Amino acid sequence: MARGGGAERGAAAAAAAGLLPPACRPPRPPRRRKQESRARLSVCSKLCYAVGGAPYQTTGCALGFFLQIYLLDVAQLDPFYASIILFVGRAWDAITDPMVGFFISKTPWTRFGRLMPWIIFSTPFAVISYFLIWFVPDISGGQVLWYLIFYCMFQTLVTCFHVPYSALTMFISREQSERDSATAYRMTVEVLGTVLGTAIQGQIVGKVDTPCIESSVLIGETNSSVAMEEVNMTHDTGSLTDTRNAYMIAAGVIGGLYILCAVILSVGVQEKREASELQSDEPVSFFQGLKLVMNHGAYIKLIAGFLFTSLAFMLLEGNFALFCTYTLGFRNEFQNILLAIMSAIPFLIMVVVLDSNLIVTYVVAIAAGISVAAAFLLPWSMLPDVIDDFKLQHPDSRGHEAIFFSFYVFFTKFTSGVSLGISTLSLDFAGYQTRGCSQPSEVNFTLKMLVSAVPVGLILLGLFLFKLYPIDEEKRKKNKKALQDLREESNSSSESDNTELASIV
């Protein structure tokens, strides 16, 4: 059977072999790959890519700030069981990152790309499991298992979204400047996502007065009839049922936002197969690649610095709602303070040292607002530089992007699970009273330590490790130029091979 285009290919081969005069030779095909590598991303593409970062930050912020107080005061779990749920959920979340990274590295390319199908198909199940985390089942003795299952399920599904989304940075453009620009858009949206998650969860839940029980010390000093009256008496007139409904409404709103962002990302971003390749896309051994990645010095130093700074903020967000509610006494204002808090060291020191003052708390939180975004999100913009540095040192080893991104969060999630579990256990040992209108002085002191002294020490240690990070702006520019030269050399070599083949034909 005759195949279309045979005449054109025959003419091209004849021209390459010198059989046609110059005037009759067809024009050379354009250097498509080089033009594509230099193509700029549109603002619309960058915005669509950036929007994809909102679901992870929005749900993560809501869970980070509110899950602990929800399990203790709304679901009314014992602090010991709450600590188990928080630890196991975070630890499982850490384990799923390299697992998902491994499966992504083995995923074949499809018409939608290699990464995008993970994002698309995980979204609806992630939203369902997220909603069920904020539902209080009417089952006796099975609540701990309920929250453990759906918390771990959501962490798995959101990992199936976030790991490929993070690796997508390397597949939207070859140009480092374009990737940096897209990352800047992403960071901006992620900061807005944290604020949005806090606003949605906090404002909806904050509209309802959560009932509390008077101190058990007072109950013990009275007779049984008075004790029963004290137990039934609440600090506010609100119903616990209304509070539970408010948490589910907030979960529904955030779930709808999750779906909307996933749709915008999948429709507005095109995953480019050749964007991060030098020559080919051959499958690589995961464990061999892991060994190379973990031996890369710049990667280890970046992980170490990010580990301690992120731990500080996770400790802060996990205990801040309890700190505002009981230690500062701002039971009805903590959701508004969460909107203002975007800082670390100045806020953590001043808010503990000074007496309880609502105005001072707001002013200090707003004044130091930018440092959290810088310390928590900027390391993500440094990771593509580490990957480029790795490619220059290992030019024949490809396809490790998912490994870099998955293990980047593995260590921080696992250690954060340990820290949050220990912090909740420490509250249990200090005598935390579930649904109490107030807490013993030992609990208040423990909360001060968890949101001040410990995070400050972790931040200072993380900053010291960032000081050892070897890729400065000068080295980054050298790596960029060297990588571009390798790509152009690869393209030239490919074109020469094609010409030689045509000459032989």
Short mmCIF file of C-alpha atoms in Angstrom, two decimals:
data_model
loop_
_atom_site.label_atom_id
_atom_site.label_comp_id
_atom_site.label_asym_id
_atom_site.label_seq_id
_atom_site.Cartn_x
_atom_site.Cartn_y
_atom_site.Cartn_z
CA MET A 1 0.00 0.00 0.00
CA ALA A 2 1.19 3.49 -0.85
CA ARG A 3 1.78 5.76 2.14
CA GLY A 4 1.14 9.49 2.02
CA GLY A 5 4.18 11.77 2.17
CA GLY A 6 6.50 9.33 0.35
CA ALA A 7 7.31 11.87 -2.37
CA GLU A 8 8.28 14.49 0.14
CA ARG A 9 10.51 12.07 2.06
CA GLY A 10 12.15 10.91 -1.20
CA ALA A 11 12.88 14.50 -2.18
CA ALA A 12 14.35 15.25 1.21
CA ALA A 13 16.60 12.17 1.01
CA ALA A 14 17.72 13.06 -2.50
CA ALA A 15 18.49 16.61 -1.45
CA ALA A 16 20.48 15.38 1.52
CA ALA A 17 22.50 13.07 -0.76
CA GLY A 18 23.27 15.97 -3.14
CA LEU A 19 21.20 14.54 -6.05
CA LEU A 20 19.13 17.70 -6.54
CA PRO A 21 20.40 21.15 -7.51
CA PRO A 22 20.26 23.79 -4.77
CA ALA A 23 17.29 25.54 -6.36
CA CYS A 24 15.24 22.33 -6.30
CA ARG A 25 16.11 21.29 -2.79
CA PRO A 26 13.24 21.54 -0.31
CA PRO A 27 13.76 23.90 2.61
CA ARG A 28 15.15 22.49 5.80
CA PRO A 29 12.53 21.60 8.38
CA PRO A 30 12.45 24.13 11.20
CA ARG A 31 14.22 23.25 14.42
CA ARG A 32 10.99 22.59 16.19
CA ARG A 33 12.39 21.26 19.46
CA LYS A 34 14.66 24.27 19.95
CA GLN A 35 11.80 26.64 19.23
CA GLU A 36 9.60 24.80 21.68
CA SER A 37 12.30 24.87 24.33
CA ARG A 38 12.43 28.64 24.06
CA ALA A 39 8.68 29.12 23.87
CA ARG A 40 7.33 31.29 26.63
CA LEU A 41 4.45 30.23 28.79
CA SER A 42 1.40 32.45 28.58
CA VAL A 43 0.09 34.24 31.65
CA CYS A 44 -3.07 32.14 31.38
CA SER A 45 -1.03 28.91 31.49
CA LYS A 46 0.92 30.12 34.52
CA LEU A 47 -2.28 31.09 36.31
CA CYS A 48 -3.92 27.75 35.56
CA TYR A 49 -0.80 25.97 36.78
CA ALA A 50 -0.68 28.09 39.93
CA VAL A 51 -4.33 27.43 40.77
CA GLY A 52 -3.47 23.74 41.07
CA GLY A 53 -1.47 24.49 44.23
CA ALA A 54 -4.50 25.78 46.12
CA PRO A 55 -6.21 22.44 47.01
CA TYR A 56 -3.21 21.04 48.87
CA GLN A 57 -2.62 24.26 50.82
CA THR A 58 -6.30 24.90 51.54
CA THR A 59 -7.06 21.43 52.88
CA GLY A 60 -3.71 21.17 54.62
CA CYS A 61 -4.20 24.49 56.40
CA ALA A 62 -7.72 23.59 57.51
CA LEU A 63 -6.56 20.20 58.82
CA GLY A 64 -3.43 21.63 60.40
CA PHE A 65 -5.17 24.37 62.36
CA PHE A 66 -8.48 22.72 63.19
CA LEU A 67 -8.18 18.91 63.20
CA GLN A 68 -6.65 18.63 66.66
CA ILE A 69 -9.23 20.85 68.38
CA TYR A 70 -11.98 19.16 66.33
CA LEU A 71 -11.00 15.68 67.51
CA LEU A 72 -10.69 16.82 71.12
CA ASP A 73 -13.64 19.16 71.58
CA VAL A 74 -16.12 18.27 68.81
CA ALA A 75 -15.64 14.54 68.23
CA GLN A 76 -14.74 14.35 71.96
CA LEU A 77 -11.95 11.83 71.60
CA ASP A 78 -9.47 11.16 74.36
CA PRO A 79 -6.19 13.06 73.78
CA PHE A 80 -4.32 9.73 73.64
CA TYR A 81 -6.44 8.48 70.73
CA ALA A 82 -6.30 11.87 69.04
CA SER A 83 -2.50 11.70 69.17
CA ILE A 84 -2.59 8.24 67.56
CA ILE A 85 -4.79 9.52 64.71
CA LEU A 86 -2.56 12.54 64.09
CA PHE A 87 0.67 10.52 64.21
CA VAL A 88 -0.50 7.58 62.08
CA GLY A 89 -2.15 9.89 59.54
CA ARG A 90 0.98 12.00 59.10
CA ALA A 91 3.30 8.99 59.09
CA TRP A 92 1.16 7.25 56.48
CA ASP A 93 1.12 10.46 54.47
CA ALA A 94 4.91 10.44 54.54
CA ILE A 95 5.09 6.82 53.37
CA THR A 96 2.70 7.41 50.47
CA ASP A 97 4.90 10.12 48.94
CA PRO A 98 7.75 7.84 47.80
CA MET A 99 5.21 5.13 46.95
CA VAL A 100 3.32 7.47 44.63
CA GLY A 101 6.61 8.77 43.27
CA PHE A 102 7.62 5.20 42.43
CA PHE A 103 4.35 4.43 40.62
CA ILE A 104 4.52 7.72 38.73
CA SER A 105 8.03 6.90 37.52
CA LYS A 106 6.62 3.65 36.08
CA THR A 107 3.53 5.26 34.57
CA PRO A 108 3.53 5.30 30.74
CA TRP A 109 2.74 8.43 28.80
CA THR A 110 -0.88 8.88 27.75
CA ARG A 111 -2.71 11.40 25.60
CA PHE A 112 -3.16 13.47 28.78
CA GLY A 113 0.47 13.08 29.84
CA ARG A 114 2.12 11.05 32.57
CA LEU A 115 1.24 13.20 35.59
CA MET A 116 -2.15 14.68 34.74
CA PRO A 117 -4.15 11.40 34.95
CA TRP A 118 -3.09 11.04 38.59
CA ILE A 119 -4.40 14.51 39.33
CA ILE A 120 -7.69 14.00 37.49
CA PHE A 121 -8.68 10.59 38.84
CA SER A 122 -7.67 11.19 42.47
CA THR A 123 -9.68 14.40 42.88
CA PRO A 124 -13.27 13.12 43.40
CA PHE A 125 -12.23 10.42 45.87
CA ALA A 126 -10.03 12.88 47.78
CA VAL A 127 -12.97 15.28 48.17
CA ILE A 128 -15.26 12.51 49.48
CA SER A 129 -12.71 11.28 52.03
CA TYR A 130 -11.98 14.87 53.12
CA PHE A 131 -15.66 15.49 53.83
CA LEU A 132 -15.95 12.31 55.88
CA ILE A 133 -13.06 13.41 58.12
CA TRP A 134 -15.30 16.23 59.38
CA PHE A 135 -18.32 13.98 59.97
CA VAL A 136 -19.01 12.62 63.47
CA PRO A 137 -20.38 9.08 63.08
CA ASP A 138 -23.06 7.88 65.44
CA ILE A 139 -21.20 4.71 66.40
CA SER A 140 -19.97 3.77 69.82
CA GLY A 141 -16.39 2.65 70.07
CA GLY A 142 -15.67 2.99 66.36
CA GLN A 143 -14.93 6.70 66.02
CA VAL A 144 -11.18 6.28 66.35
CA LEU A 145 -11.12 3.73 63.53
CA TRP A 146 -13.42 5.96 61.42
CA TYR A 147 -11.13 8.98 61.62
CA LEU A 148 -8.02 6.88 61.21
CA ILE A 149 -9.30 5.26 57.99
CA PHE A 150 -10.58 8.40 56.30
CA TYR A 151 -7.66 10.57 57.43
CA CYS A 152 -5.18 8.07 55.96
CA MET A 153 -7.34 7.65 52.85
CA PHE A 154 -7.42 11.40 52.24
CA GLN A 155 -3.67 11.70 52.81
CA THR A 156 -3.10 9.00 50.20
CA LEU A 157 -5.39 10.62 47.63
CA VAL A 158 -4.11 14.15 48.15
CA THR A 159 -0.59 12.75 47.70
CA CYS A 160 -1.73 11.31 44.36
CA PHE A 161 -2.64 14.90 43.49
CA HIS A 162 0.22 16.86 44.99
CA VAL A 163 3.27 14.75 44.05
CA PRO A 164 2.52 14.77 40.31
CA TYR A 165 1.51 18.42 40.54
CA SER A 166 4.83 19.31 42.18
CA ALA A 167 6.75 17.32 39.55
CA LEU A 168 4.72 19.07 36.84
CA THR A 169 6.99 22.08 37.34
CA MET A 170 9.68 20.28 35.35
CA PHE A 171 7.29 19.40 32.51
CA ILE A 172 5.73 22.75 31.63
CA SER A 173 8.82 24.36 30.10
CA ARG A 174 12.51 23.78 29.44
CA GLU A 175 13.38 27.37 30.29
CA GLN A 176 14.43 27.85 33.90
CA SER A 177 13.18 31.43 33.80
CA GLU A 178 9.73 30.23 32.75
CA ARG A 179 9.69 27.59 35.49
CA ASP A 180 10.74 30.20 38.03
CA SER A 181 8.00 32.52 36.84
CA ALA A 182 5.40 29.75 37.05
CA THR A 183 6.67 28.84 40.52
CA ALA A 184 6.28 32.47 41.59
CA TYR A 185 2.66 32.38 40.41
CA ARG A 186 2.20 29.10 42.26
CA MET A 187 3.67 30.47 45.49
CA THR A 188 1.34 33.46 45.35
CA VAL A 189 -1.71 31.26 44.91
CA GLU A 190 -0.54 28.87 47.62
CA VAL A 191 -0.21 31.74 50.09
CA LEU A 192 -3.73 32.81 49.14
CA GLY A 193 -4.79 29.17 49.51
CA THR A 194 -3.57 29.03 53.11
CA VAL A 195 -5.42 32.23 53.89
CA LEU A 196 -8.51 30.96 52.07
CA GLY A 197 -8.49 27.65 53.91
CA THR A 198 -8.17 29.44 57.24
CA ALA A 199 -10.89 31.92 56.30
CA ILE A 200 -13.41 29.33 55.09
CA GLN A 201 -12.90 26.90 57.94
CA GLY A 202 -12.45 29.51 60.66
CA GLN A 203 -15.24 31.89 59.72
CA ILE A 204 -17.87 29.19 59.16
CA VAL A 205 -16.97 27.32 62.33
CA GLY A 206 -16.45 30.53 64.30
CA LYS A 207 -20.02 31.65 63.69
CA VAL A 208 -21.18 28.86 66.01
CA ASP A 209 -20.47 28.90 69.73
CA THR A 210 -18.92 25.58 70.73
CA PRO A 211 -20.29 24.46 74.12
CA CYS A 212 -17.88 23.70 76.93
CA ILE A 213 -17.98 22.05 80.35
CA GLU A 214 -16.96 23.78 83.55
CA SER A 215 -13.82 22.64 85.34
CA SER A 216 -13.95 19.12 86.74
CA VAL A 217 -12.30 20.43 89.91
CA LEU A 218 -15.46 22.35 90.71
CA ILE A 219 -17.52 19.27 89.98
CA GLY A 220 -15.52 17.17 92.41
CA GLU A 221 -16.07 19.64 95.23
CA THR A 222 -19.89 19.45 95.01
CA ASN A 223 -22.46 16.77 95.61
CA SER A 224 -23.66 14.49 92.81
CA SER A 225 -26.79 16.48 91.91
CA VAL A 226 -24.83 19.73 91.63
CA ALA A 227 -22.17 17.90 89.63
CA MET A 228 -24.73 16.79 87.08
CA GLU A 229 -25.99 20.36 86.76
CA GLU A 230 -22.43 21.57 86.21
CA VAL A 231 -21.84 18.95 83.52
CA ASN A 232 -25.02 19.91 81.70
CA MET A 233 -24.25 23.63 82.00
CA THR A 234 -22.39 25.09 79.02
CA HIS A 235 -20.31 28.21 78.76
CA ASP A 236 -22.23 29.30 75.67
CA THR A 237 -25.74 28.64 74.46
CA GLY A 238 -24.62 27.04 71.23
CA SER A 239 -25.30 23.39 70.47
CA LEU A 240 -22.63 20.82 69.77
CA THR A 241 -24.76 19.64 66.86
CA ASP A 242 -24.58 23.11 65.29
CA THR A 243 -20.81 23.05 65.65
CA ARG A 244 -20.58 19.67 63.93
CA ASN A 245 -22.82 20.90 61.09
CA ALA A 246 -20.61 23.98 60.69
CA TYR A 247 -17.53 21.78 60.26
CA MET A 248 -19.32 19.75 57.56
CA ILE A 249 -20.44 22.90 55.72
CA ALA A 250 -16.87 24.18 55.72
CA ALA A 251 -15.67 20.80 54.42
CA GLY A 252 -18.22 20.97 51.59
CA VAL A 253 -17.10 24.46 50.55
CA ILE A 254 -13.42 23.51 50.59
CA GLY A 255 -14.21 20.29 48.70
CA GLY A 256 -15.98 22.28 45.98
CA LEU A 257 -12.97 24.59 45.73
CA TYR A 258 -10.71 21.52 45.42
CA ILE A 259 -12.69 20.24 42.43
CA LEU A 260 -12.79 23.66 40.75
CA CYS A 261 -9.01 24.11 41.01
CA ALA A 262 -8.38 20.58 39.67
CA VAL A 263 -10.58 21.28 36.65
CA ILE A 264 -8.80 24.57 35.90
CA LEU A 265 -5.40 22.87 36.20
CA SER A 266 -6.27 19.94 33.94
CA VAL A 267 -7.87 22.16 31.28
CA GLY A 268 -5.41 25.05 31.29
CA VAL A 269 -2.02 23.29 31.54
CA GLN A 270 -0.39 21.15 28.88
CA GLU A 271 2.14 18.62 30.12
CA LYS A 272 5.10 18.57 27.71
CA ARG A 273 6.78 15.24 27.37
CA GLU A 274 10.14 16.58 26.25
CA ALA A 275 10.26 19.54 28.65
CA SER A 276 12.72 17.98 31.10
CA GLU A 277 14.50 15.55 28.78
CA LEU A 278 17.91 15.92 27.26
CA GLN A 279 17.66 13.05 24.81
CA SER A 280 15.21 10.28 25.65
CA ASP A 281 12.57 9.14 28.06
CA GLU A 282 13.82 5.67 28.87
CA PRO A 283 12.50 4.13 32.09
CA VAL A 284 14.95 4.15 34.98
CA SER A 285 15.42 1.99 38.04
CA PHE A 286 13.65 3.59 40.98
CA PHE A 287 16.06 2.33 43.63
CA GLN A 288 19.12 3.18 41.58
CA GLY A 289 17.72 6.64 41.04
CA LEU A 290 16.90 6.93 44.74
CA LYS A 291 20.49 6.12 45.65
CA LEU A 292 21.76 8.82 43.30
CA VAL A 293 19.25 11.37 44.57
CA MET A 294 20.00 10.77 48.26
CA ASN A 295 23.73 11.11 47.62
CA HIS A 296 23.30 14.55 46.09
CA GLY A 297 24.69 17.01 48.64
CA ALA A 298 22.65 20.07 47.64
CA TYR A 299 19.43 18.04 47.93
CA ILE A 300 20.27 16.75 51.42
CA LYS A 301 21.09 20.24 52.72
CA LEU A 302 17.90 21.68 51.27
CA ILE A 303 15.85 18.86 52.81
CA ALA A 304 17.47 19.38 56.22
CA GLY A 305 16.77 23.11 56.29
CA PHE A 306 13.21 22.65 55.06
CA LEU A 307 12.67 19.88 57.61
CA PHE A 308 13.23 22.04 60.68
CA THR A 309 11.48 25.18 59.42
CA SER A 310 8.40 23.26 58.31
CA LEU A 311 8.32 21.37 61.62
CA ALA A 312 8.18 24.69 63.42
CA PHE A 313 5.14 25.85 61.47
CA MET A 314 3.41 22.48 61.75
CA LEU A 315 3.77 22.57 65.53
CA LEU A 316 2.44 26.11 65.51
CA GLU A 317 -0.58 25.42 63.34
CA GLY A 318 -1.40 22.20 65.15
CA ASN A 319 -1.57 23.85 68.58
CA PHE A 320 -2.43 27.47 67.84
CA ALA A 321 -6.21 27.08 68.00
CA LEU A 322 -5.92 25.49 71.44
CA PHE A 323 -3.43 28.17 72.50
CA CYS A 324 -5.77 31.02 71.51
CA THR A 325 -8.81 29.31 73.00
CA TYR A 326 -7.43 28.37 76.41
CA THR A 327 -4.11 30.11 77.13
CA LEU A 328 -5.02 33.53 75.71
CA GLY A 329 -8.71 33.15 76.43
CA PHE A 330 -9.87 34.24 72.94
CA ARG A 331 -12.39 31.45 72.46
CA ASN A 332 -14.57 33.47 70.08
CA GLU A 333 -11.73 35.27 68.27
CA PHE A 334 -9.14 32.64 67.40
CA GLN A 335 -10.50 32.11 63.87
CA ASN A 336 -9.93 35.81 63.14
CA ILE A 337 -6.44 35.73 64.62
CA LEU A 338 -5.61 32.79 62.34
CA LEU A 339 -6.32 35.02 59.36
CA ALA A 340 -3.79 37.50 60.63
CA ILE A 341 -1.01 35.15 61.67
CA MET A 342 1.46 34.75 58.84
CA SER A 343 4.68 34.96 60.81
CA ALA A 344 6.80 33.03 63.23
CA ILE A 345 9.55 34.26 65.54
CA PRO A 346 8.37 37.84 66.40
CA PHE A 347 4.80 36.68 66.85
CA LEU A 348 5.66 33.59 68.86
CA ILE A 349 7.88 35.52 71.28
CA MET A 350 5.70 38.61 71.80
CA VAL A 351 2.38 36.80 72.05
CA VAL A 352 3.70 34.67 74.92
CA VAL A 353 5.73 37.29 76.78
CA LEU A 354 3.04 39.98 76.74
CA ASP A 355 -0.16 39.79 78.74
CA SER A 356 -3.33 38.64 76.98
CA ASN A 357 -4.22 41.59 74.78
CA LEU A 358 -6.37 41.09 71.71
CA ILE A 359 -5.19 44.25 69.92
CA VAL A 360 -1.49 43.43 70.45
CA THR A 361 -2.07 39.90 69.16
CA TYR A 362 -3.63 41.23 65.93
CA VAL A 363 -0.99 43.92 65.39
CA VAL A 364 1.99 41.60 65.89
CA ALA A 365 0.45 38.89 63.69
CA ILE A 366 -0.17 41.27 60.78
CA ALA A 367 3.12 43.17 61.09
CA ALA A 368 5.25 40.04 60.68
CA GLY A 369 3.08 38.53 57.98
CA ILE A 370 5.44 37.83 55.11
CA SER A 371 8.08 35.69 56.83
CA VAL A 372 5.96 32.52 57.01
CA ALA A 373 5.40 32.56 53.26
CA ALA A 374 9.09 33.13 52.65
CA ALA A 375 10.33 30.42 55.01
CA PHE A 376 7.71 27.82 54.13
CA LEU A 377 7.22 28.27 50.38
CA LEU A 378 10.54 29.56 49.04
CA PRO A 379 12.29 26.18 49.49
CA TRP A 380 9.90 24.78 46.87
CA SER A 381 11.24 27.29 44.34
CA MET A 382 14.78 26.12 45.15
CA LEU A 383 14.08 22.48 44.37
CA PRO A 384 14.10 22.86 40.54
CA ASP A 385 17.60 24.35 40.86
CA VAL A 386 18.71 21.26 42.76
CA ILE A 387 17.24 19.01 40.07
CA ASP A 388 19.08 20.93 37.34
CA ASP A 389 22.32 20.64 39.32
CA PHE A 390 21.72 16.88 39.60
CA LYS A 391 21.16 16.58 35.84
CA LEU A 392 24.49 18.25 35.15
CA GLN A 393 26.32 15.86 37.45
CA HIS A 394 24.39 12.82 36.15
CA PRO A 395 23.53 13.63 32.51
CA ASP A 396 22.79 9.99 31.65
CA SER A 397 20.36 9.48 34.52
CA ARG A 398 16.85 10.76 33.76
CA GLY A 399 13.30 10.57 35.01
CA HIS A 400 13.95 11.22 38.73
CA GLU A 401 11.77 14.31 39.14
CA ALA A 402 9.03 12.48 41.04
CA ILE A 403 11.64 10.95 43.37
CA PHE A 404 13.04 14.39 44.19
CA PHE A 405 9.64 15.86 44.99
CA SER A 406 8.22 12.84 46.82
CA PHE A 407 11.15 12.37 49.19
CA TYR A 408 11.33 16.12 49.68
CA VAL A 409 8.13 15.93 51.69
CA PHE A 410 8.57 12.39 53.03
CA PHE A 411 10.95 13.36 55.83
CA THR A 412 9.05 16.49 56.83
CA LYS A 413 5.70 14.69 56.95
CA PHE A 414 7.02 11.75 58.93
CA THR A 415 8.79 13.89 61.51
CA SER A 416 5.78 16.23 61.72
CA GLY A 417 3.62 13.21 62.51
CA VAL A 418 5.97 12.30 65.33
CA SER A 419 6.04 15.88 66.63
CA LEU A 420 2.25 16.34 66.50
CA GLY A 421 1.70 12.99 68.17
CA ILE A 422 4.13 13.90 70.94
CA SER A 423 2.60 17.36 71.37
CA THR A 424 -0.90 15.91 71.76
CA LEU A 425 0.39 13.32 74.21
CA SER A 426 2.11 16.06 76.19
CA LEU A 427 -1.26 17.81 76.52
CA ASP A 428 -2.72 14.55 77.81
CA PHE A 429 0.04 14.21 80.39
CA ALA A 430 -0.47 17.86 81.41
CA GLY A 431 -4.12 17.10 82.20
CA TYR A 432 -6.03 18.41 79.19
CA GLN A 433 -9.80 18.58 79.84
CA THR A 434 -11.90 17.66 76.78
CA ARG A 435 -14.48 20.39 76.06
CA GLY A 436 -13.35 22.26 79.15
CA CYS A 437 -14.16 25.96 79.44
CA SER A 438 -10.66 26.39 80.88
CA GLN A 439 -7.54 24.27 81.28
CA PRO A 440 -5.10 23.66 84.15
CA SER A 441 -2.01 25.86 84.36
CA GLU A 442 0.15 22.91 83.30
CA VAL A 443 -1.74 22.70 80.00
CA ASN A 444 -1.38 26.44 79.40
CA PHE A 445 2.37 26.23 80.04
CA THR A 446 2.68 23.27 77.67
CA LEU A 447 0.82 25.16 74.94
CA LYS A 448 3.16 28.13 75.38
CA MET A 449 6.14 25.89 74.84
CA LEU A 450 4.58 24.22 71.78
CA VAL A 451 3.84 27.50 69.98
CA SER A 452 6.88 29.48 71.10
CA ALA A 453 10.09 27.98 72.45
CA VAL A 454 10.15 24.80 70.38
CA PRO A 455 9.24 26.42 67.00
CA VAL A 456 11.72 29.26 67.53
CA GLY A 457 14.54 26.79 68.14
CA LEU A 458 13.58 24.76 65.07
CA ILE A 459 13.44 27.86 62.86
CA LEU A 460 16.89 29.03 63.97
CA LEU A 461 18.34 25.58 63.31
CA GLY A 462 16.70 25.47 59.87
CA LEU A 463 18.08 28.90 58.95
CA PHE A 464 21.56 27.75 59.91
CA LEU A 465 21.24 24.73 57.62
CA PHE A 466 19.98 26.94 54.77
CA LYS A 467 23.19 28.94 55.20
CA LEU A 468 25.08 25.80 54.12
CA TYR A 469 23.03 25.45 50.90
CA PRO A 470 25.63 25.36 48.09
CA ILE A 471 23.67 26.72 45.09
CA ASP A 472 23.88 30.51 45.07
CA GLU A 473 22.76 32.82 42.28
CA GLU A 474 26.13 32.62 40.47
CA LYS A 475 26.16 28.82 40.43
CA ARG A 476 22.50 28.78 39.44
CA LYS A 477 23.25 30.89 36.35
CA LYS A 478 26.21 28.66 35.43
CA ASN A 479 24.04 25.56 35.76
CA LYS A 480 21.36 27.12 33.60
CA LYS A 481 23.83 27.94 30.83
CA ALA A 482 25.51 24.52 31.01
CA LEU A 483 22.16 22.74 30.87
CA GLN A 484 21.05 24.81 27.88
CA ASP A 485 24.32 23.97 26.10
CA LEU A 486 23.73 20.26 26.73
CA ARG A 487 20.24 20.50 25.30
CA GLU A 488 21.40 22.35 22.20
CA GLU A 489 24.21 19.83 21.76
CA SER A 490 21.68 17.02 22.10
CA ASN A 491 19.44 18.63 19.49
CA SER A 492 22.36 19.22 17.10
CA SER A 493 23.50 15.63 17.49
CA SER A 494 19.98 14.41 16.77
CA GLU A 495 19.77 16.55 13.61
CA SER A 496 23.20 15.31 12.44
CA ASP A 497 22.10 11.71 12.88
CA ASN A 498 18.99 12.39 10.82
CA THR A 499 21.06 14.01 8.05
CA GLU A 500 23.49 11.08 7.95
CA LEU A 501 20.63 8.64 7.77
CA ALA A 502 19.09 10.57 4.91
CA SER A 503 22.46 10.58 3.10
CA ILE A 504 22.72 6.81 3.43
CA VAL A 505 19.20 6.39 2.09
#
